[in-house]
Coordinates of C-alpha atoms in Angstrom, one line a residue:
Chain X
X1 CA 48.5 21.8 82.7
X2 CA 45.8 23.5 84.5
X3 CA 42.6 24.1 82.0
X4 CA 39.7 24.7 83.7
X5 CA 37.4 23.8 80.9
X6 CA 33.6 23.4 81.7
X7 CA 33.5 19.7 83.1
X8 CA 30.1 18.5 82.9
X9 CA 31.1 18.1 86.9
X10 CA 30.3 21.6 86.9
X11 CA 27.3 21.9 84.6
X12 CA 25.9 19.4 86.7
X13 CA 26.9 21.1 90.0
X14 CA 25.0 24.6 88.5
X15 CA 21.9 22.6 87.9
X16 CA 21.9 20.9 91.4
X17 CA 22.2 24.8 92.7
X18 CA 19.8 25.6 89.9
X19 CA 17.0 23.6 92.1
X20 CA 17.9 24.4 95.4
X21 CA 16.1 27.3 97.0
X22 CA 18.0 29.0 99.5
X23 CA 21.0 29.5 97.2
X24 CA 22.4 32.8 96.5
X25 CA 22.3 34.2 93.3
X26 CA 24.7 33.3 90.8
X27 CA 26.0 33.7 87.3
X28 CA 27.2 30.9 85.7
X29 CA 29.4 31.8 82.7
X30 CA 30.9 30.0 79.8
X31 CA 33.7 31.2 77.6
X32 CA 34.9 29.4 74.7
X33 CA 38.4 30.4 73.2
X34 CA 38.6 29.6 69.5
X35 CA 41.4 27.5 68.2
X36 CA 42.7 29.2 65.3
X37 CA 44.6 28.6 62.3
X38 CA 46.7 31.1 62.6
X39 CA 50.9 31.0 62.2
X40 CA 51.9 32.7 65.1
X41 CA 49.4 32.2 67.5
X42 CA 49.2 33.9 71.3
X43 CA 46.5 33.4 73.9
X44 CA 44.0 36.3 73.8
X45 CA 43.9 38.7 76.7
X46 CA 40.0 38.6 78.1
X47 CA 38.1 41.1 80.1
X48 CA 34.4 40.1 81.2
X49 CA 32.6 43.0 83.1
X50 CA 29.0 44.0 83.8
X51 CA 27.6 47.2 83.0
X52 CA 24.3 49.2 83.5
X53 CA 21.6 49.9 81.3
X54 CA 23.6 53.7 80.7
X55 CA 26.8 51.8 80.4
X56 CA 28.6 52.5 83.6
X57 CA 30.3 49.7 84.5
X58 CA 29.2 47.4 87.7
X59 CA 32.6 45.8 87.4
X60 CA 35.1 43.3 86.4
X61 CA 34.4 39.8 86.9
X62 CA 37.5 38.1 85.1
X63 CA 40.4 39.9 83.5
X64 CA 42.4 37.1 81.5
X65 CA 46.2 38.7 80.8
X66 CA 50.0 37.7 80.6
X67 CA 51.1 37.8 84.3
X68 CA 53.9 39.9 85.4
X69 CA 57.3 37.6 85.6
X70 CA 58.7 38.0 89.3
X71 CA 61.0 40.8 89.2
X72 CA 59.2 42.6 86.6
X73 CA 58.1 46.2 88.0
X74 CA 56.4 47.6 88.3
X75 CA 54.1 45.3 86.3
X76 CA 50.5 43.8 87.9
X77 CA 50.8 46.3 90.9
X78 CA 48.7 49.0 91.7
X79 CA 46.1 50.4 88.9
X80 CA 46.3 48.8 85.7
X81 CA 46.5 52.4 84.0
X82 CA 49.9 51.5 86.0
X83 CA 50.6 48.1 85.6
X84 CA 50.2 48.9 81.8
X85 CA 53.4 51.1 82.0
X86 CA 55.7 47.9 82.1
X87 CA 56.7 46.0 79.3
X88 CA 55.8 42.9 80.9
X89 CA 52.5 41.4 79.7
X90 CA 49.8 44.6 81.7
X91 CA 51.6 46.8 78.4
X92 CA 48.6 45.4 76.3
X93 CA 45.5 45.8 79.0
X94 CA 44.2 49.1 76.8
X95 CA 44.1 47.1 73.2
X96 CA 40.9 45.9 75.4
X97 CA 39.8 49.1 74.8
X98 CA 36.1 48.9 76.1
X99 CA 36.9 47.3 79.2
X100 CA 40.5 50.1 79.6
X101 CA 37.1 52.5 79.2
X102 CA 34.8 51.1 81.6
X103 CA 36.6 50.9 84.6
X104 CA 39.5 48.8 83.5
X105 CA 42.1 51.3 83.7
X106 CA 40.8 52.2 87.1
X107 CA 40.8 48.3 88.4
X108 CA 43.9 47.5 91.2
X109 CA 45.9 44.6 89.8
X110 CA 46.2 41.8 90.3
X111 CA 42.6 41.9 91.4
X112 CA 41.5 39.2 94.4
X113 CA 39.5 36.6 92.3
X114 CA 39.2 38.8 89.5
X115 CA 43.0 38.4 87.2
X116 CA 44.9 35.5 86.0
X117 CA 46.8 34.1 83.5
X118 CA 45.4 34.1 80.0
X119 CA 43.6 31.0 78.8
X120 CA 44.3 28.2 76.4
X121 CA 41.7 27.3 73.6
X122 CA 39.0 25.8 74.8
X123 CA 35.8 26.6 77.1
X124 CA 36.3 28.3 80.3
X125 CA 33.5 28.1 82.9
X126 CA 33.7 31.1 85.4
X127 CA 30.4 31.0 88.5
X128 CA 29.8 34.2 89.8
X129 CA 28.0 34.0 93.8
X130 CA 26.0 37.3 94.0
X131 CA 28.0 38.6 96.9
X132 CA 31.2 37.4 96.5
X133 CA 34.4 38.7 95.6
X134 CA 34.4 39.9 92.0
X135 CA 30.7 40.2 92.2
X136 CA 29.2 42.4 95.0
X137 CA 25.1 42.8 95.3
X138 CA 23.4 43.0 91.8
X139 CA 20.2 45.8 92.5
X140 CA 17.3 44.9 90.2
X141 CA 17.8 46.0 86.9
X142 CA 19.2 45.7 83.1
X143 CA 22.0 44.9 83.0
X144 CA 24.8 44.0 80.3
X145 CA 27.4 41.2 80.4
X146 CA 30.5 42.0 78.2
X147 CA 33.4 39.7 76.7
X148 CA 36.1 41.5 75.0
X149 CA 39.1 39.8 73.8
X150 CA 42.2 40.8 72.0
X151 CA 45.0 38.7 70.6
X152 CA 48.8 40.2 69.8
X153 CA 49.1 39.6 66.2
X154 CA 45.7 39.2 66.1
X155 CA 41.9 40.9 66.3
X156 CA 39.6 42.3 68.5
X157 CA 36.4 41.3 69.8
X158 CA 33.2 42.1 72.0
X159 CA 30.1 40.2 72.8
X160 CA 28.1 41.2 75.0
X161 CA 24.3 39.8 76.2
X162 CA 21.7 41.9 77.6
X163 CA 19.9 40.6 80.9
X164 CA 17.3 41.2 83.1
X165 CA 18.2 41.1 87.1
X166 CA 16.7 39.1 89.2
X167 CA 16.5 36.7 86.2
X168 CA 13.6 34.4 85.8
X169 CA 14.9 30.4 87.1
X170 CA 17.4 28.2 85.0
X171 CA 17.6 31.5 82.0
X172 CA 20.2 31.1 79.8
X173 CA 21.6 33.5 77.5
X174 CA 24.0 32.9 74.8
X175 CA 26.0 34.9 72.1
X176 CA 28.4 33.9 69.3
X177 CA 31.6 35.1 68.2
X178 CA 33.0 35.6 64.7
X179 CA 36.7 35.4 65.5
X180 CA 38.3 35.9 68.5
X181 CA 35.4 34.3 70.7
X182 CA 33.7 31.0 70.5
X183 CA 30.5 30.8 72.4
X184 CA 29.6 32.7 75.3
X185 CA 26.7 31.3 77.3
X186 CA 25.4 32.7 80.5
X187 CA 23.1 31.5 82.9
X188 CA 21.1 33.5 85.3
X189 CA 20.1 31.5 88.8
X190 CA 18.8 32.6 92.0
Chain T
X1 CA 66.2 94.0 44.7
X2 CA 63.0 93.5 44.3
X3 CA 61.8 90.8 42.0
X4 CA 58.6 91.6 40.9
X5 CA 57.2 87.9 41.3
X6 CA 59.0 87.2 45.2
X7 CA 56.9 90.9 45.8
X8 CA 53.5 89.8 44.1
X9 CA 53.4 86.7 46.7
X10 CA 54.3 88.6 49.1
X11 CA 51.7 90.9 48.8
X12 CA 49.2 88.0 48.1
X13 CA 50.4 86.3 51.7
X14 CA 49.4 89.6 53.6
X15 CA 46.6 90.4 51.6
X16 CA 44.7 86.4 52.5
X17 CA 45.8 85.7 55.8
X18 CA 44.1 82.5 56.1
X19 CA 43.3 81.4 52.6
X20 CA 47.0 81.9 52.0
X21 CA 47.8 79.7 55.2
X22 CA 47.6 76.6 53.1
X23 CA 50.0 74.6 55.2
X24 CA 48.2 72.9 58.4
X25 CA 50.4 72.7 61.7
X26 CA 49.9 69.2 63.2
X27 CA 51.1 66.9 66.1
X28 CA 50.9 63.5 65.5
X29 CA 51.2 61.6 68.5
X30 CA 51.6 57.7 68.1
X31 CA 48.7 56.6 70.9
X32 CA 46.6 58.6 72.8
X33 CA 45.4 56.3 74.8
X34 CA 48.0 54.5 77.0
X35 CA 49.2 53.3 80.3
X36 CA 51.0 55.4 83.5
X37 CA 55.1 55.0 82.6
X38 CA 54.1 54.4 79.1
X39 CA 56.1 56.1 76.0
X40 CA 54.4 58.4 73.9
X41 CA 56.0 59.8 70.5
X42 CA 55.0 62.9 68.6
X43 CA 56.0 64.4 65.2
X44 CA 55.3 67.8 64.7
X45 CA 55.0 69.3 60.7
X46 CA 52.9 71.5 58.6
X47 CA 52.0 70.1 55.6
X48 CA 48.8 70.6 53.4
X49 CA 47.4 67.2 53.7
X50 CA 47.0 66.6 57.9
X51 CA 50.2 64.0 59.2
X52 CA 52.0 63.7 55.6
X53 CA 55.3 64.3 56.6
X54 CA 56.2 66.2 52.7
X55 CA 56.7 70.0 53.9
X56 CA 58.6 71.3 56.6
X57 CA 59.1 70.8 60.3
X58 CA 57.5 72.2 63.4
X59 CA 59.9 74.3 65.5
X60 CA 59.9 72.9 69.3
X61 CA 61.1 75.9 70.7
X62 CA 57.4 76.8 71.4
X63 CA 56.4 73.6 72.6
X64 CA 54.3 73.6 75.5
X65 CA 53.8 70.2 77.7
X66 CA 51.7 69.7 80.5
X67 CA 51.4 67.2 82.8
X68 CA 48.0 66.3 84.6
X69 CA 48.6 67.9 87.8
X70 CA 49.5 71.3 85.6
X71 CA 53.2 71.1 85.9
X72 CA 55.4 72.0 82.9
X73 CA 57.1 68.5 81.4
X74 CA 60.4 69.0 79.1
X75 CA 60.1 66.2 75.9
X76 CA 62.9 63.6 75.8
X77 CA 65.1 63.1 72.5
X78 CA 63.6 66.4 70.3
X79 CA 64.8 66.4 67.0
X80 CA 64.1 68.4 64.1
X81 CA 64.2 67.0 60.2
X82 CA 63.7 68.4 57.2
X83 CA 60.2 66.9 56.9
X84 CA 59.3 66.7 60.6
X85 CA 60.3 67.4 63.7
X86 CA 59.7 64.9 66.9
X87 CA 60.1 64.0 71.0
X88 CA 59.5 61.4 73.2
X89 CA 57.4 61.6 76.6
X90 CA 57.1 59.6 79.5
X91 CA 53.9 59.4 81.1
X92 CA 55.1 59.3 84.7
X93 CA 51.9 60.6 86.1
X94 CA 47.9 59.5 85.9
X95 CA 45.9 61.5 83.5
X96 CA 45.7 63.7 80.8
X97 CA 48.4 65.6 79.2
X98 CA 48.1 68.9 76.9
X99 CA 50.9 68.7 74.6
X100 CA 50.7 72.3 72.7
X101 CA 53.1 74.7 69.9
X102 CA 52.1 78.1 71.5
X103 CA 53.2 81.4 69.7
X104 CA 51.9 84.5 70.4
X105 CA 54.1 87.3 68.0
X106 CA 54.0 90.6 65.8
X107 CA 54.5 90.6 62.4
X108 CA 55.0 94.2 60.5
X109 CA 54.2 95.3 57.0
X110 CA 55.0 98.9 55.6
X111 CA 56.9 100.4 52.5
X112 CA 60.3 102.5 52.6
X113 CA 61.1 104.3 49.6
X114 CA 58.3 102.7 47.8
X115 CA 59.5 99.4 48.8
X116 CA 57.0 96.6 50.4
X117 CA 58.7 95.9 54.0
X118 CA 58.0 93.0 56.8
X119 CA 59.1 91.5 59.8
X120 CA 59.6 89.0 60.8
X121 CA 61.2 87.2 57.4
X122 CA 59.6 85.0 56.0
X123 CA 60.6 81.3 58.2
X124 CA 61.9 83.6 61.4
X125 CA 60.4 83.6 64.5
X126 CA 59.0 86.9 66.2
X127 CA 60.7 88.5 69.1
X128 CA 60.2 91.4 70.9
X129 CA 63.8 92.5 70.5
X130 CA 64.0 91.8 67.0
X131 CA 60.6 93.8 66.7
X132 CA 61.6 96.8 68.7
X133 CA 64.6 97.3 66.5
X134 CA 63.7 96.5 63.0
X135 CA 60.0 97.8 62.6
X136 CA 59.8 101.2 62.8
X137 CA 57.7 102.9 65.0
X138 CA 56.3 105.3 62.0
X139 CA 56.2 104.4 58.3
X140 CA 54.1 104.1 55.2
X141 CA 51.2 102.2 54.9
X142 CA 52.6 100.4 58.5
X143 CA 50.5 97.6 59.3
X144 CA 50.8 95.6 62.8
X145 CA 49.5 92.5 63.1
X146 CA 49.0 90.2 66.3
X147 CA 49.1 86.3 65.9
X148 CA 48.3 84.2 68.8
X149 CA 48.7 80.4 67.6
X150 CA 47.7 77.2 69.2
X151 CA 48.8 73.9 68.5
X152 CA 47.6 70.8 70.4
X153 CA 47.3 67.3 70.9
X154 CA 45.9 65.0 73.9
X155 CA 47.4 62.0 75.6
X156 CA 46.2 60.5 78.3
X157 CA 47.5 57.6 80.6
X158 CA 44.6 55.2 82.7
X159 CA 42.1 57.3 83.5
X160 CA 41.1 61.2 81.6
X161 CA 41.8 63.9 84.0
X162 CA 41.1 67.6 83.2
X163 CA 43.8 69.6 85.7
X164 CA 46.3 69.7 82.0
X165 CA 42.9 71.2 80.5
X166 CA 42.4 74.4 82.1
X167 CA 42.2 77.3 79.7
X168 CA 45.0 79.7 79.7
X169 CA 42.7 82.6 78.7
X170 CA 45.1 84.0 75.9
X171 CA 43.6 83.4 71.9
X172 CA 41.6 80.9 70.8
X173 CA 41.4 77.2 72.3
X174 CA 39.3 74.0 72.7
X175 CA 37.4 73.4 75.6
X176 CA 36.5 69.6 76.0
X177 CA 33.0 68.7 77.1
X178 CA 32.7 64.8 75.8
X179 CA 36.4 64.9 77.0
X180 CA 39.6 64.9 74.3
X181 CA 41.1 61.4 74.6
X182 CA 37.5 58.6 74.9
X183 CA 36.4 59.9 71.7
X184 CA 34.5 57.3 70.1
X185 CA 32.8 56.4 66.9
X186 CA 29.4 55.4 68.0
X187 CA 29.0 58.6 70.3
X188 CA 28.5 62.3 69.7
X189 CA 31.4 64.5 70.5
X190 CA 30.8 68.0 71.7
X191 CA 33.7 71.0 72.2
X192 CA 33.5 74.5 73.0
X193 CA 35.7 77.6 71.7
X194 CA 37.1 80.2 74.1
X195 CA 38.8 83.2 72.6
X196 CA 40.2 84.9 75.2
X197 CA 38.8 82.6 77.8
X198 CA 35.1 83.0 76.7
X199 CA 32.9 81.2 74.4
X200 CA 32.7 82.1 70.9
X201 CA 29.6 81.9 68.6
X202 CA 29.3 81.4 64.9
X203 CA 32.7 80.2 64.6
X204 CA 33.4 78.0 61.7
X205 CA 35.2 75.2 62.6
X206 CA 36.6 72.6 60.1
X207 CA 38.0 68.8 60.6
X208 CA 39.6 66.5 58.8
X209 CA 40.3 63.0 58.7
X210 CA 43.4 61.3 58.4
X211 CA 43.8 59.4 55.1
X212 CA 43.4 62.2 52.7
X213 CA 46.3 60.5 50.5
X214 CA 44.4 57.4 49.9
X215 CA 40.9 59.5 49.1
X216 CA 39.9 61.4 46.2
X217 CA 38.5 64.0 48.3
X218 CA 39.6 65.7 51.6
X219 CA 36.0 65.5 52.7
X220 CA 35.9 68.0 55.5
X221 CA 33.6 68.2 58.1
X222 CA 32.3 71.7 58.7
X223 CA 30.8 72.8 61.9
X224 CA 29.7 75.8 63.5
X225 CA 29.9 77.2 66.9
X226 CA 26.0 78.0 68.9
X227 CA 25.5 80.8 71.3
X228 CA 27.4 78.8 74.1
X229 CA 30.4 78.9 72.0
X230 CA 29.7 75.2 71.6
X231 CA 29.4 72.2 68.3
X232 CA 28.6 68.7 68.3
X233 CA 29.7 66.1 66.0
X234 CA 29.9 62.3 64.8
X235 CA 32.9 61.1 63.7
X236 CA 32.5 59.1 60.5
X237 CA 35.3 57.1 61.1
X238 CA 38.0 55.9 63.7
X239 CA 41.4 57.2 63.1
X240 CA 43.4 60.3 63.7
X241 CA 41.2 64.0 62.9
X242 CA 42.7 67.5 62.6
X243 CA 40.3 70.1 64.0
X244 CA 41.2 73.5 62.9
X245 CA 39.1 77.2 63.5
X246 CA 40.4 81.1 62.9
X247 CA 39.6 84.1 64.5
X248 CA 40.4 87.7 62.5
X249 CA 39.2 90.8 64.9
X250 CA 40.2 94.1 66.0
X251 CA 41.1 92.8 69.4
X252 CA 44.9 93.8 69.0
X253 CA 47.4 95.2 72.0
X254 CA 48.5 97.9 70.7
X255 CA 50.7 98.6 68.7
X256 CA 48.9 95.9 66.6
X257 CA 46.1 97.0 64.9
X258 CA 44.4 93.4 63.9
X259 CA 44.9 90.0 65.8
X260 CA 44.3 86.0 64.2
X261 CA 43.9 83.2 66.7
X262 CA 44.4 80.4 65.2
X263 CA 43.5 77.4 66.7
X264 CA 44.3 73.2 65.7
X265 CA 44.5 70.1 67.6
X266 CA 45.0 66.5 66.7
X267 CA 41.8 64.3 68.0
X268 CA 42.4 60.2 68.1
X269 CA 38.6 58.4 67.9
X270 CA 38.5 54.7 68.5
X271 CA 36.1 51.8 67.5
X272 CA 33.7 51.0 70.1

């Protein structure tokens, strides 16, 4: 099964970048899926975007969602206010309803970098290269990093961690779910 | 025959036009918020609580849909109960969609041989046929009245549009400014009311919660209109809200002598 927990392969690749000076700016970004006691149990759809200090959205770094089965339309193509038409898994995109709000609905799916399948329990490391595909240039600011999860016969939830850009070296920035999120942790490099 | 009870209510339902309107028309739709190709169901009632199906049904012969780009949509599977009435819709196209019950009719009191008249009965619909040939054009004590009614809910699928918003001009009706579909509890909502296509001050406007069954109290929010024709709220709760304002003027075509706009629509507000 691919799980592409954090390894301490990768922690140890972050801090290597961490040190190295004429890296590009990255996030590095950890999210842990709870396992839960729970009788009927699907994996949680995820959204984790970035917004502005006034809320508009930057964009979406990593939508987590059931994947459209081949020959399901017209599921996963265009908009996801038009993959969410289908009855294949993009019907439940808006129960994330902060990220359907800030830009979600507006997002092309399946997104280059960006969409995949949802997630097992577990922690799930995600590095973000200023510059690169999900995350274009970051102009200096506050910004917001939000983590919204929703579960089908289950709850709703959003973290999200305030952060300064550029970041001062090796910041890292955590925040704690209740229920549908383990820990979030986020670390600033550039 | 004339029994003197049916005529005392009678007279006491043309005497309080709006107190006596204790019966609020509703839409209930079953998401607001939802996805291009996406279903959508509505129920359509009056009762006197907001969305408890225990009265009578909506007619859907009035029904009004419109699409985002402003094209006229026809509902799928209408039916009408005895409790509610209800259609489907398919949101085929981006946007947002005005989903409205507009009536705009006559109604006629006047006495005949000492006898309290009116048109239409009581349950009928107006018509200009039926008008032309039951109300006379001369009687005693003949009074005309205008009603312009307005209806409404919002639906919208991916992202909110405003071409399904434009105001037709005619009665009284919402104008959106915080938008009618990403209303939120954490964030102040602001509307405006046009009669006749222009703002209108000091109106009182009153809204409602959904719940009132399982409260002890309807606990309704009273606001009232500025000079721009405008009111801001916060909504208390998430959940469905029925918003709800009358107008009583002179402003009658003739041969009406007094007009009521009355104006509701169905708002959903989510949780942050």
């Amino acid at each position: 099964m691919r799980t592409p927990s954090l390894s301490p392969m990768t922690l140890a690749l972050g801090g290597a970048l961490l040190s190295a000076p004429a890296i590009a700016a990255r996030l590095d970004l950890s999210v842990q899926i709870p396992q839960l006691e729970v009788a009927e149990y699907h994996r949680p759809y995820v959204a984790v975007w970035l917004e502005r200090d006034d809320r508009s959205p930057v964009g979406t770094l990593a939508l987590w969602y059931q994947q459209p089965k081949k020959g399901d339309k017209p599921a996963g193509e265009g908009p996801a206010g038009m993959a969410a038409g289908a009855e294949g898994g993009g019907k439940w995109l808006p129960d994330l309803r902060q990220w359907w709000r800030r830009g979600g609905r507006e997002l092309s799916l399946p997104a280059d970098g960006v969409s995949g399948a949802t997630r097992p329990v577990g922690e799930h490391a995600l590095s973000l290269v200023e510059g690169g595909a999900a995350l274009k240039a970051l102009p200096a600011g506050n910004y917001k990093l939000l983590v919204e999860a929703a579960r089908e016969e289950g709850g709703r939830e959003l973290l999200e961690i305030p952060f300064q850009w550029p970041a001062a070296a090796g910041q890292t920035l955590k925040a704690q779910g209740k229920s549908e999120l383990g820990a979030v942790r986020l670390a600033l490099s550039r | 025959m004339s029994h003197p009870l049916l005529r005392a209510s009678l007279l006491l339902s043309l005497s309080l036009p709006f107190a006596a309107q204790a019966h609020k028309a509703w839409l209930e739709p079953s998401k607001t918020v939802l996805g291009v190709n996406q279903w959508v169901t509505v129920d359509a009632a009056a009762s006197t609580d907001p969305f408890v199906k225990d009265h009578n049904p909506q007619r859907l012969d009035s029904l009004e849909i419109t699409a985002p780009d402003g094209s006229r949509l026809t509902p799928e599977n209408p039916v009408t109960g005895k409790l509610r009435s209800s259609f489907d819709l398919q949101l085929a196209q981006a946007g947002t969609y005005r989903i409205a019950l507009v009536s705009n009719g006559l109604s006629a009191s006047w006495e005949e041989n000492g006898q309290r008249k009116m048109w239409p009965p009581r349950g009928q619909p107006f018509s200009a046929e039926g008008f032309a040939k039951e109300v006379p054009a001369k009687a005693d004590q003949l009074k005309v009245l205008a009603s312009q009614r307005r209806v409404e809910t919002f639906v919208t699928a991916g992202k909110p549009s405003e071409g399904a918003l434009k105001p037709s001009g005619v009665g009284l009706e919402l104008q959106p400014i915080s938008g009618v579909n990403d209303l939120y509890t954490d964030e102040p909502a602001r509307f405006r009311f046009l009669l006749d296509g222009k703002p209108v001050a000091g109106l009182k406007v009153e809204l409602i919660a959904d719940g009132v069954r399982y409260r002890n109290a309807v606990n309704e929010i009273e606001r009232t209109t500025g000079a721009d024709g405008s009111f801001e709220l916060r909504w208390p709760q998430p959940g469905l809200y029925w918003l709800s304002a009358t107008v009583v003027d002179q402003q009658a075509p003739a041969p009406a002598s007094e007009r009521r706009a009355v104006y509701s629509a169905t708002l959903e507000v989510l949780t942050p």
